[in-house]
Amino acid sequence: MVRKNRSNKKFISFSGPSCSGKTTIVNAINWDDYFDDYKLVGSHTRVLKSEGLKICKDGDDETQRNIIKIHMKNFNDFKYNKSNVITDRCILDGMAYTEWLHNSGKVSKEIFDYASSVFMKIVKHIDILFYCEPVEYKDDNDRKMSKKDHDMVCGLFTSYAGIFDYHQVVKLTGTVDERLKIVDGKLK
């Protein structure tokens, strides 16, 4: 039987480039085994796409502004409420993609600076960052980018993950079952 973590509330995020298994892992975990009170925040990118915003390689200032606002809202939900917050994607994702889009000329310096400011504000408050190591990249209807661009995004994730304190980051590698064991070991 898993022992529930009833200590201080936690801000837990799953992060990583496209096709790294974030949503698969988040959906495979029975969060009730770990926490009495929590808010699970799912992926927002496909929701934004359904609302007409451009995502991934087509992202722009409007999309990235909305994404960064969502990350700020998630942080404020954690800061001002009593429950644990678990996010499928976090400010690390927002920052890495914003920089990639900025470097590609699709996002302004203003939005890049905004993302950087929010990143620096939130980064120290994430208790556990489960960083999903990239697996083989596959295009789908929502994630279309070249292998070169995917490699650039992976490099940005690695760079920004290095800003977190070492005790915050837990790397998830291997199969889904292997990753679940790593998560279980950290949350017990």
Short mmCIF file of N, CA and C in Angstrom, two decimals:
data_model
loop_
_atom_site.label_atom_id
_atom_site.label_comp_id
_atom_site.label_asym_id
_atom_site.label_seq_id
_atom_site.Cartn_x
_atom_site.Cartn_y
_atom_site.Cartn_z
N MET A 1 0.84 -1.18 0.00
CA MET A 1 0.00 0.00 0.00
C MET A 1 0.89 1.24 0.00
N VAL A 2 0.56 2.18 -0.86
CA VAL A 2 1.31 3.43 -0.93
C VAL A 2 0.90 4.32 0.23
N ARG A 3 1.89 4.94 0.86
CA ARG A 3 1.62 5.87 1.95
C ARG A 3 1.39 7.25 1.36
N LYS A 4 0.28 7.89 1.73
CA LYS A 4 -0.02 9.22 1.20
C LYS A 4 0.90 10.26 1.80
N ASN A 5 1.30 11.19 0.96
CA ASN A 5 2.17 12.28 1.37
C ASN A 5 1.28 13.41 1.90
N ARG A 6 1.15 13.51 3.21
CA ARG A 6 0.26 14.49 3.80
C ARG A 6 1.02 15.68 4.39
N SER A 7 2.28 15.78 4.06
CA SER A 7 3.06 16.90 4.58
C SER A 7 2.69 18.18 3.84
N ASN A 8 3.54 19.15 3.89
CA ASN A 8 3.26 20.43 3.24
C ASN A 8 2.83 20.22 1.79
N LYS A 9 2.00 21.13 1.32
CA LYS A 9 1.52 21.02 -0.06
C LYS A 9 2.70 21.08 -1.04
N LYS A 10 2.49 20.49 -2.18
CA LYS A 10 3.54 20.39 -3.19
C LYS A 10 3.08 20.98 -4.52
N PHE A 11 4.04 21.55 -5.24
CA PHE A 11 3.84 22.01 -6.62
C PHE A 11 4.70 21.07 -7.46
N ILE A 12 4.05 20.17 -8.20
CA ILE A 12 4.72 19.12 -8.95
C ILE A 12 4.42 19.30 -10.43
N SER A 13 5.45 19.24 -11.24
CA SER A 13 5.26 19.42 -12.68
C SER A 13 5.96 18.32 -13.46
N PHE A 14 5.35 17.98 -14.57
CA PHE A 14 5.93 17.06 -15.55
C PHE A 14 6.28 17.90 -16.77
N SER A 15 7.50 17.77 -17.22
CA SER A 15 7.99 18.62 -18.28
C SER A 15 8.84 17.81 -19.24
N GLY A 16 9.01 18.34 -20.44
CA GLY A 16 9.87 17.70 -21.43
C GLY A 16 9.42 18.06 -22.82
N PRO A 17 10.29 17.84 -23.79
CA PRO A 17 9.94 18.17 -25.17
C PRO A 17 8.81 17.29 -25.71
N SER A 18 8.36 17.62 -26.89
CA SER A 18 7.32 16.81 -27.56
C SER A 18 7.75 15.35 -27.59
N CYS A 19 6.78 14.49 -27.45
CA CYS A 19 7.00 13.04 -27.55
C CYS A 19 7.91 12.50 -26.46
N SER A 20 7.85 13.08 -25.27
CA SER A 20 8.67 12.56 -24.18
C SER A 20 7.85 11.79 -23.15
N GLY A 21 6.54 11.68 -23.36
CA GLY A 21 5.71 10.84 -22.51
C GLY A 21 5.08 11.51 -21.31
N LYS A 22 5.05 12.84 -21.29
CA LYS A 22 4.49 13.56 -20.13
C LYS A 22 3.05 13.16 -19.85
N THR A 23 2.19 13.32 -20.82
CA THR A 23 0.76 13.05 -20.63
C THR A 23 0.52 11.57 -20.35
N THR A 24 1.27 10.70 -21.00
CA THR A 24 1.13 9.26 -20.76
C THR A 24 1.38 8.94 -19.29
N ILE A 25 2.44 9.50 -18.73
CA ILE A 25 2.78 9.24 -17.32
C ILE A 25 1.74 9.87 -16.40
N VAL A 26 1.42 11.12 -16.63
CA VAL A 26 0.44 11.81 -15.76
C VAL A 26 -0.87 11.05 -15.72
N ASN A 27 -1.32 10.56 -16.87
CA ASN A 27 -2.59 9.83 -16.94
C ASN A 27 -2.50 8.42 -16.33
N ALA A 28 -1.29 7.88 -16.23
CA ALA A 28 -1.12 6.51 -15.71
C ALA A 28 -1.06 6.47 -14.18
N ILE A 29 -0.91 7.61 -13.55
CA ILE A 29 -0.73 7.66 -12.09
C ILE A 29 -2.09 7.82 -11.41
N ASN A 30 -2.30 7.05 -10.35
CA ASN A 30 -3.48 7.24 -9.51
C ASN A 30 -3.07 8.21 -8.41
N TRP A 31 -3.37 9.49 -8.62
CA TRP A 31 -2.93 10.54 -7.71
C TRP A 31 -3.54 10.40 -6.32
N ASP A 32 -4.70 9.76 -6.20
CA ASP A 32 -5.31 9.55 -4.89
C ASP A 32 -4.43 8.69 -3.98
N ASP A 33 -3.54 7.90 -4.59
CA ASP A 33 -2.62 7.09 -3.79
C ASP A 33 -1.60 7.95 -3.04
N TYR A 34 -1.38 9.17 -3.51
CA TYR A 34 -0.33 10.01 -2.96
C TYR A 34 -0.82 11.22 -2.18
N PHE A 35 -1.96 11.77 -2.58
CA PHE A 35 -2.41 13.02 -1.98
C PHE A 35 -3.90 12.96 -1.65
N ASP A 36 -4.26 13.53 -0.50
CA ASP A 36 -5.67 13.66 -0.13
C ASP A 36 -6.33 14.78 -0.92
N ASP A 37 -5.59 15.84 -1.17
CA ASP A 37 -6.15 17.03 -1.79
C ASP A 37 -5.19 17.51 -2.88
N TYR A 38 -5.65 17.52 -4.11
CA TYR A 38 -4.79 17.96 -5.19
C TYR A 38 -5.62 18.50 -6.35
N LYS A 39 -4.96 19.30 -7.16
CA LYS A 39 -5.55 19.80 -8.40
C LYS A 39 -4.63 19.33 -9.51
N LEU A 40 -5.19 18.56 -10.44
CA LEU A 40 -4.43 18.07 -11.58
C LEU A 40 -4.75 18.96 -12.78
N VAL A 41 -3.71 19.58 -13.32
CA VAL A 41 -3.86 20.49 -14.46
C VAL A 41 -3.34 19.78 -15.70
N GLY A 42 -4.22 19.50 -16.64
CA GLY A 42 -3.84 18.79 -17.86
C GLY A 42 -3.12 19.70 -18.85
N SER A 43 -2.73 19.10 -19.95
CA SER A 43 -2.05 19.83 -21.01
C SER A 43 -2.96 20.90 -21.58
N HIS A 44 -2.40 22.05 -21.85
CA HIS A 44 -3.19 23.18 -22.36
C HIS A 44 -2.98 23.44 -23.84
N THR A 45 -1.97 22.87 -24.45
CA THR A 45 -1.66 23.22 -25.83
C THR A 45 -2.75 22.83 -26.82
N ARG A 46 -3.29 21.64 -26.67
CA ARG A 46 -4.34 21.23 -27.61
C ARG A 46 -5.63 22.00 -27.37
N VAL A 47 -5.86 22.40 -26.12
CA VAL A 47 -7.03 23.24 -25.81
C VAL A 47 -6.88 24.58 -26.53
N LEU A 48 -5.70 25.16 -26.45
CA LEU A 48 -5.47 26.44 -27.13
C LEU A 48 -5.62 26.29 -28.64
N LYS A 49 -5.15 25.16 -29.18
CA LYS A 49 -5.31 24.93 -30.62
C LYS A 49 -6.79 24.86 -30.98
N SER A 50 -7.59 24.20 -30.14
CA SER A 50 -9.02 24.09 -30.43
C SER A 50 -9.72 25.45 -30.36
N GLU A 51 -9.08 26.40 -29.65
CA GLU A 51 -9.62 27.76 -29.56
C GLU A 51 -9.11 28.65 -30.68
N GLY A 52 -8.35 28.06 -31.62
CA GLY A 52 -7.90 28.81 -32.78
C GLY A 52 -6.50 29.39 -32.69
N LEU A 53 -5.80 29.12 -31.60
CA LEU A 53 -4.44 29.63 -31.48
C LEU A 53 -3.48 28.67 -32.18
N LYS A 54 -2.38 29.22 -32.66
CA LYS A 54 -1.37 28.43 -33.35
C LYS A 54 -0.41 27.84 -32.32
N ILE A 55 -0.09 26.56 -32.48
CA ILE A 55 0.82 25.92 -31.53
C ILE A 55 2.03 25.36 -32.24
N CYS A 56 2.97 24.92 -31.44
CA CYS A 56 4.22 24.31 -31.88
C CYS A 56 4.95 25.23 -32.85
N LYS A 57 5.36 24.75 -34.02
CA LYS A 57 6.17 25.56 -34.93
C LYS A 57 5.43 26.78 -35.47
N ASP A 58 4.11 26.79 -35.35
CA ASP A 58 3.31 27.93 -35.82
C ASP A 58 2.99 28.92 -34.71
N GLY A 59 3.52 28.67 -33.50
CA GLY A 59 3.24 29.55 -32.37
C GLY A 59 3.66 30.98 -32.64
N ASP A 60 2.99 31.90 -31.95
CA ASP A 60 3.28 33.32 -32.12
C ASP A 60 3.13 34.03 -30.78
N ASP A 61 3.20 35.36 -30.81
CA ASP A 61 3.10 36.14 -29.57
C ASP A 61 1.82 35.84 -28.80
N GLU A 62 0.70 35.77 -29.51
CA GLU A 62 -0.57 35.54 -28.82
C GLU A 62 -0.58 34.18 -28.12
N THR A 63 -0.12 33.16 -28.83
CA THR A 63 -0.09 31.82 -28.24
C THR A 63 0.82 31.78 -27.02
N GLN A 64 2.04 32.28 -27.17
CA GLN A 64 2.99 32.20 -26.06
C GLN A 64 2.56 33.07 -24.88
N ARG A 65 1.95 34.20 -25.14
CA ARG A 65 1.43 35.04 -24.05
C ARG A 65 0.37 34.25 -23.27
N ASN A 66 -0.52 33.58 -23.98
CA ASN A 66 -1.56 32.77 -23.32
C ASN A 66 -0.96 31.61 -22.55
N ILE A 67 0.03 30.96 -23.12
CA ILE A 67 0.67 29.83 -22.44
C ILE A 67 1.35 30.30 -21.15
N ILE A 68 2.07 31.39 -21.21
CA ILE A 68 2.77 31.90 -20.02
C ILE A 68 1.74 32.32 -18.97
N LYS A 69 0.63 32.93 -19.39
CA LYS A 69 -0.44 33.30 -18.44
C LYS A 69 -1.00 32.06 -17.75
N ILE A 70 -1.15 30.96 -18.49
CA ILE A 70 -1.65 29.71 -17.90
C ILE A 70 -0.67 29.22 -16.83
N HIS A 71 0.63 29.26 -17.14
CA HIS A 71 1.62 28.83 -16.14
C HIS A 71 1.58 29.73 -14.90
N MET A 72 1.38 31.01 -15.10
CA MET A 72 1.28 31.94 -13.97
C MET A 72 0.02 31.63 -13.15
N LYS A 73 -1.08 31.33 -13.83
CA LYS A 73 -2.31 30.97 -13.13
C LYS A 73 -2.11 29.70 -12.31
N ASN A 74 -1.45 28.70 -12.88
CA ASN A 74 -1.18 27.46 -12.14
C ASN A 74 -0.36 27.74 -10.89
N PHE A 75 0.63 28.61 -11.02
CA PHE A 75 1.45 28.97 -9.86
C PHE A 75 0.60 29.69 -8.81
N ASN A 76 -0.23 30.62 -9.24
CA ASN A 76 -1.08 31.35 -8.29
C ASN A 76 -2.09 30.42 -7.62
N ASP A 77 -2.62 29.44 -8.37
CA ASP A 77 -3.51 28.45 -7.75
C ASP A 77 -2.80 27.72 -6.63
N PHE A 78 -1.55 27.39 -6.85
CA PHE A 78 -0.75 26.72 -5.82
C PHE A 78 -0.48 27.66 -4.65
N LYS A 79 -0.05 28.85 -4.96
CA LYS A 79 0.37 29.81 -3.93
C LYS A 79 -0.79 30.20 -3.00
N TYR A 80 -1.97 30.38 -3.56
CA TYR A 80 -3.09 30.93 -2.78
C TYR A 80 -4.14 29.91 -2.35
N ASN A 81 -3.91 28.64 -2.61
CA ASN A 81 -4.85 27.60 -2.20
C ASN A 81 -4.12 26.57 -1.35
N LYS A 82 -4.88 25.69 -0.74
CA LYS A 82 -4.30 24.71 0.18
C LYS A 82 -3.94 23.39 -0.49
N SER A 83 -4.39 23.16 -1.70
CA SER A 83 -4.18 21.86 -2.31
C SER A 83 -2.85 21.77 -3.05
N ASN A 84 -2.41 20.54 -3.24
CA ASN A 84 -1.25 20.26 -4.08
C ASN A 84 -1.65 20.58 -5.52
N VAL A 85 -0.69 21.00 -6.31
CA VAL A 85 -0.94 21.24 -7.73
C VAL A 85 0.03 20.37 -8.52
N ILE A 86 -0.53 19.63 -9.48
CA ILE A 86 0.25 18.75 -10.35
C ILE A 86 -0.05 19.18 -11.78
N THR A 87 1.01 19.54 -12.54
CA THR A 87 0.79 20.04 -13.89
C THR A 87 1.44 19.15 -14.94
N ASP A 88 0.70 18.92 -16.01
CA ASP A 88 1.20 18.26 -17.21
C ASP A 88 1.69 19.39 -18.11
N ARG A 89 2.95 19.70 -17.99
CA ARG A 89 3.66 20.82 -18.60
C ARG A 89 3.79 21.94 -17.58
N CYS A 90 4.86 22.69 -17.70
CA CYS A 90 5.07 23.78 -16.74
C CYS A 90 5.81 24.92 -17.41
N ILE A 91 6.22 25.87 -16.61
CA ILE A 91 6.90 27.05 -17.12
C ILE A 91 8.18 26.69 -17.87
N LEU A 92 8.81 25.56 -17.54
CA LEU A 92 9.98 25.12 -18.30
C LEU A 92 9.60 24.89 -19.76
N ASP A 93 8.48 24.24 -20.00
CA ASP A 93 8.01 24.01 -21.37
C ASP A 93 7.74 25.34 -22.06
N GLY A 94 7.03 26.22 -21.35
CA GLY A 94 6.71 27.54 -21.91
C GLY A 94 7.95 28.31 -22.27
N MET A 95 8.97 28.27 -21.43
CA MET A 95 10.21 29.02 -21.66
C MET A 95 10.99 28.44 -22.83
N ALA A 96 11.15 27.12 -22.87
CA ALA A 96 11.91 26.49 -23.95
C ALA A 96 11.27 26.77 -25.31
N TYR A 97 9.96 26.60 -25.40
CA TYR A 97 9.30 26.84 -26.69
C TYR A 97 9.27 28.32 -27.04
N THR A 98 9.13 29.19 -26.05
CA THR A 98 9.15 30.63 -26.34
C THR A 98 10.51 31.04 -26.89
N GLU A 99 11.59 30.54 -26.28
CA GLU A 99 12.91 30.89 -26.82
C GLU A 99 13.10 30.34 -28.22
N TRP A 100 12.69 29.10 -28.45
CA TRP A 100 12.83 28.52 -29.79
C TRP A 100 12.07 29.36 -30.82
N LEU A 101 10.84 29.74 -30.47
CA LEU A 101 10.05 30.57 -31.40
C LEU A 101 10.66 31.96 -31.56
N HIS A 102 11.21 32.52 -30.49
CA HIS A 102 11.88 33.82 -30.56
C HIS A 102 13.10 33.73 -31.48
N ASN A 103 13.92 32.68 -31.29
CA ASN A 103 15.10 32.49 -32.14
C ASN A 103 14.73 32.26 -33.60
N SER A 104 13.50 31.77 -33.83
CA SER A 104 13.01 31.52 -35.19
C SER A 104 12.33 32.75 -35.78
N GLY A 105 12.27 33.84 -35.02
CA GLY A 105 11.65 35.08 -35.50
C GLY A 105 10.14 35.10 -35.44
N LYS A 106 9.55 34.19 -34.66
CA LYS A 106 8.08 34.10 -34.60
C LYS A 106 7.50 34.71 -33.33
N VAL A 107 8.36 34.99 -32.36
CA VAL A 107 7.92 35.58 -31.09
C VAL A 107 8.81 36.78 -30.80
N SER A 108 8.20 37.86 -30.36
CA SER A 108 8.91 39.11 -30.11
C SER A 108 9.78 39.04 -28.87
N LYS A 109 10.71 39.97 -28.77
CA LYS A 109 11.55 40.09 -27.58
C LYS A 109 10.69 40.40 -26.36
N GLU A 110 9.63 41.16 -26.53
CA GLU A 110 8.73 41.49 -25.42
C GLU A 110 8.15 40.22 -24.80
N ILE A 111 7.68 39.29 -25.63
CA ILE A 111 7.11 38.04 -25.12
C ILE A 111 8.20 37.15 -24.54
N PHE A 112 9.36 37.12 -25.19
CA PHE A 112 10.48 36.35 -24.65
C PHE A 112 10.86 36.87 -23.26
N ASP A 113 10.94 38.19 -23.11
CA ASP A 113 11.27 38.79 -21.80
C ASP A 113 10.19 38.49 -20.76
N TYR A 114 8.93 38.54 -21.19
CA TYR A 114 7.82 38.22 -20.29
C TYR A 114 7.94 36.77 -19.80
N ALA A 115 8.19 35.85 -20.74
CA ALA A 115 8.35 34.44 -20.38
C ALA A 115 9.53 34.26 -19.43
N SER A 116 10.64 34.93 -19.70
CA SER A 116 11.82 34.82 -18.84
C SER A 116 11.53 35.30 -17.43
N SER A 117 10.80 36.39 -17.32
CA SER A 117 10.45 36.95 -16.01
C SER A 117 9.57 35.99 -15.21
N VAL A 118 8.57 35.43 -15.86
CA VAL A 118 7.67 34.48 -15.19
C VAL A 118 8.43 33.21 -14.83
N PHE A 119 9.28 32.73 -15.73
CA PHE A 119 10.10 31.54 -15.46
C PHE A 119 10.91 31.74 -14.18
N MET A 120 11.61 32.87 -14.08
CA MET A 120 12.46 33.12 -12.92
C MET A 120 11.65 33.26 -11.64
N LYS A 121 10.42 33.74 -11.77
CA LYS A 121 9.55 33.88 -10.59
C LYS A 121 9.07 32.51 -10.09
N ILE A 122 8.75 31.63 -11.01
CA ILE A 122 8.12 30.35 -10.65
C ILE A 122 9.12 29.24 -10.35
N VAL A 123 10.25 29.23 -11.04
CA VAL A 123 11.18 28.09 -11.00
C VAL A 123 11.51 27.63 -9.58
N LYS A 124 11.73 28.55 -8.68
CA LYS A 124 12.14 28.16 -7.32
C LYS A 124 11.00 27.59 -6.48
N HIS A 125 9.77 27.70 -6.97
CA HIS A 125 8.62 27.22 -6.21
C HIS A 125 8.15 25.82 -6.62
N ILE A 126 8.71 25.30 -7.69
CA ILE A 126 8.35 23.94 -8.11
C ILE A 126 9.09 22.97 -7.20
N ASP A 127 8.34 22.19 -6.44
CA ASP A 127 8.96 21.26 -5.49
C ASP A 127 9.60 20.07 -6.19
N ILE A 128 8.88 19.51 -7.15
CA ILE A 128 9.41 18.36 -7.90
C ILE A 128 9.13 18.59 -9.38
N LEU A 129 10.18 18.57 -10.16
CA LEU A 129 10.07 18.65 -11.62
C LEU A 129 10.44 17.28 -12.17
N PHE A 130 9.43 16.55 -12.63
CA PHE A 130 9.68 15.28 -13.30
C PHE A 130 10.00 15.61 -14.75
N TYR A 131 11.27 15.49 -15.09
CA TYR A 131 11.71 15.82 -16.44
C TYR A 131 11.72 14.56 -17.30
N CYS A 132 10.82 14.52 -18.26
CA CYS A 132 10.69 13.36 -19.14
C CYS A 132 11.73 13.46 -20.26
N GLU A 133 12.67 12.55 -20.22
CA GLU A 133 13.70 12.53 -21.25
C GLU A 133 13.05 12.24 -22.61
N PRO A 134 13.53 12.91 -23.65
CA PRO A 134 12.94 12.68 -24.97
C PRO A 134 13.11 11.23 -25.44
N VAL A 135 12.09 10.76 -26.12
CA VAL A 135 12.17 9.46 -26.79
C VAL A 135 12.13 9.75 -28.29
N GLU A 136 11.96 8.77 -29.09
CA GLU A 136 11.95 8.98 -30.54
C GLU A 136 10.85 9.96 -30.93
N TYR A 137 11.22 11.01 -31.67
CA TYR A 137 10.26 12.02 -32.09
C TYR A 137 9.41 11.52 -33.24
N LYS A 138 8.10 11.77 -33.14
CA LYS A 138 7.16 11.42 -34.20
C LYS A 138 6.23 12.60 -34.44
N ASP A 139 6.10 12.99 -35.69
CA ASP A 139 5.13 14.03 -36.05
C ASP A 139 3.72 13.51 -35.85
N ASP A 140 2.83 14.36 -35.43
CA ASP A 140 1.40 14.05 -35.46
C ASP A 140 0.67 15.33 -35.85
N ASN A 141 -0.63 15.33 -35.76
CA ASN A 141 -1.39 16.50 -36.19
C ASN A 141 -1.10 17.75 -35.37
N ASP A 142 -0.66 17.59 -34.14
CA ASP A 142 -0.41 18.73 -33.27
C ASP A 142 1.07 19.08 -33.15
N ARG A 143 1.95 18.13 -33.43
CA ARG A 143 3.38 18.35 -33.19
C ARG A 143 4.16 18.17 -34.48
N LYS A 144 4.12 19.15 -35.31
CA LYS A 144 4.87 19.06 -36.56
C LYS A 144 6.08 19.98 -36.47
N MET A 145 7.26 19.39 -36.53
CA MET A 145 8.49 20.16 -36.59
C MET A 145 9.57 19.25 -37.16
N SER A 146 10.60 19.86 -37.70
CA SER A 146 11.69 19.07 -38.27
C SER A 146 12.51 18.43 -37.14
N LYS A 147 13.26 17.43 -37.50
CA LYS A 147 14.15 16.77 -36.54
C LYS A 147 15.15 17.80 -36.00
N LYS A 148 15.64 18.68 -36.86
CA LYS A 148 16.59 19.72 -36.45
C LYS A 148 15.95 20.63 -35.39
N ASP A 149 14.71 21.07 -35.64
CA ASP A 149 14.02 21.92 -34.67
C ASP A 149 13.77 21.18 -33.36
N HIS A 150 13.37 19.91 -33.46
CA HIS A 150 13.14 19.11 -32.26
C HIS A 150 14.43 19.01 -31.44
N ASP A 151 15.55 18.80 -32.10
CA ASP A 151 16.83 18.73 -31.41
C ASP A 151 17.16 20.06 -30.73
N MET A 152 16.85 21.19 -31.40
CA MET A 152 17.09 22.51 -30.80
C MET A 152 16.23 22.68 -29.55
N VAL A 153 14.96 22.29 -29.63
CA VAL A 153 14.06 22.40 -28.48
C VAL A 153 14.57 21.53 -27.33
N CYS A 154 15.02 20.32 -27.64
CA CYS A 154 15.57 19.43 -26.59
C CYS A 154 16.76 20.09 -25.91
N GLY A 155 17.62 20.75 -26.68
CA GLY A 155 18.76 21.45 -26.11
C GLY A 155 18.33 22.58 -25.19
N LEU A 156 17.29 23.31 -25.57
CA LEU A 156 16.78 24.39 -24.73
C LEU A 156 16.20 23.83 -23.42
N PHE A 157 15.48 22.73 -23.51
CA PHE A 157 14.96 22.09 -22.30
C PHE A 157 16.10 21.73 -21.35
N THR A 158 17.15 21.13 -21.89
CA THR A 158 18.29 20.74 -21.07
C THR A 158 18.92 21.96 -20.41
N SER A 159 19.09 23.03 -21.18
CA SER A 159 19.68 24.26 -20.63
C SER A 159 18.83 24.84 -19.50
N TYR A 160 17.54 24.97 -19.74
CA TYR A 160 16.67 25.58 -18.73
C TYR A 160 16.47 24.65 -17.52
N ALA A 161 16.47 23.35 -17.74
CA ALA A 161 16.36 22.42 -16.60
C ALA A 161 17.56 22.57 -15.68
N GLY A 162 18.70 23.00 -16.22
CA GLY A 162 19.90 23.20 -15.43
C GLY A 162 19.79 24.38 -14.46
N ILE A 163 18.80 25.24 -14.64
CA ILE A 163 18.60 26.38 -13.74
C ILE A 163 17.94 25.94 -12.43
N PHE A 164 17.19 24.84 -12.47
CA PHE A 164 16.56 24.31 -11.26
C PHE A 164 17.63 23.79 -10.32
N ASP A 165 17.35 23.80 -9.02
CA ASP A 165 18.24 23.16 -8.07
C ASP A 165 18.22 21.66 -8.35
N TYR A 166 19.36 21.01 -8.15
CA TYR A 166 19.47 19.59 -8.49
C TYR A 166 18.45 18.73 -7.74
N HIS A 167 18.08 19.13 -6.53
CA HIS A 167 17.14 18.31 -5.74
C HIS A 167 15.70 18.45 -6.23
N GLN A 168 15.43 19.45 -7.08
CA GLN A 168 14.08 19.62 -7.63
C GLN A 168 13.80 18.69 -8.80
N VAL A 169 14.82 18.32 -9.56
CA VAL A 169 14.65 17.63 -10.83
C VAL A 169 14.82 16.13 -10.68
N VAL A 170 13.82 15.40 -11.19
CA VAL A 170 13.87 13.94 -11.24
C VAL A 170 13.72 13.56 -12.70
N LYS A 171 14.76 12.96 -13.25
CA LYS A 171 14.72 12.56 -14.67
C LYS A 171 13.97 11.26 -14.82
N LEU A 172 13.06 11.25 -15.78
CA LEU A 172 12.28 10.04 -16.08
C LEU A 172 12.78 9.47 -17.40
N THR A 173 13.28 8.25 -17.34
CA THR A 173 13.77 7.55 -18.52
C THR A 173 13.19 6.14 -18.54
N GLY A 174 13.35 5.49 -19.66
CA GLY A 174 12.93 4.10 -19.77
C GLY A 174 11.48 3.95 -20.20
N THR A 175 10.96 2.75 -19.95
CA THR A 175 9.58 2.43 -20.33
C THR A 175 8.61 3.17 -19.41
N VAL A 176 7.34 3.10 -19.73
CA VAL A 176 6.32 3.71 -18.88
C VAL A 176 6.38 3.10 -17.48
N ASP A 177 6.48 1.78 -17.39
CA ASP A 177 6.54 1.13 -16.08
C ASP A 177 7.78 1.56 -15.29
N GLU A 178 8.91 1.68 -15.97
CA GLU A 178 10.13 2.14 -15.29
C GLU A 178 9.98 3.57 -14.80
N ARG A 179 9.36 4.41 -15.60
CA ARG A 179 9.13 5.80 -15.20
C ARG A 179 8.16 5.88 -14.03
N LEU A 180 7.13 5.06 -14.05
CA LEU A 180 6.17 5.04 -12.94
C LEU A 180 6.84 4.65 -11.63
N LYS A 181 7.78 3.71 -11.68
CA LYS A 181 8.52 3.30 -10.47
C LYS A 181 9.36 4.46 -9.93
N ILE A 182 9.95 5.24 -10.84
CA ILE A 182 10.74 6.41 -10.40
C ILE A 182 9.84 7.44 -9.72
N VAL A 183 8.68 7.70 -10.32
CA VAL A 183 7.72 8.65 -9.73
C VAL A 183 7.27 8.15 -8.36
N ASP A 184 6.92 6.87 -8.28
CA ASP A 184 6.47 6.30 -7.01
C ASP A 184 7.55 6.43 -5.94
N GLY A 185 8.79 6.16 -6.30
CA GLY A 185 9.88 6.27 -5.34
C GLY A 185 10.06 7.69 -4.83
N LYS A 186 9.81 8.67 -5.67
CA LYS A 186 9.96 10.07 -5.25
C LYS A 186 8.78 10.55 -4.42
N LEU A 187 7.58 10.08 -4.73
CA LEU A 187 6.39 10.60 -4.05
C LEU A 187 6.04 9.87 -2.76
N LYS A 188 6.58 8.67 -2.55
CA LYS A 188 6.25 7.91 -1.34
C LYS A 188 6.70 8.65 -0.09
#
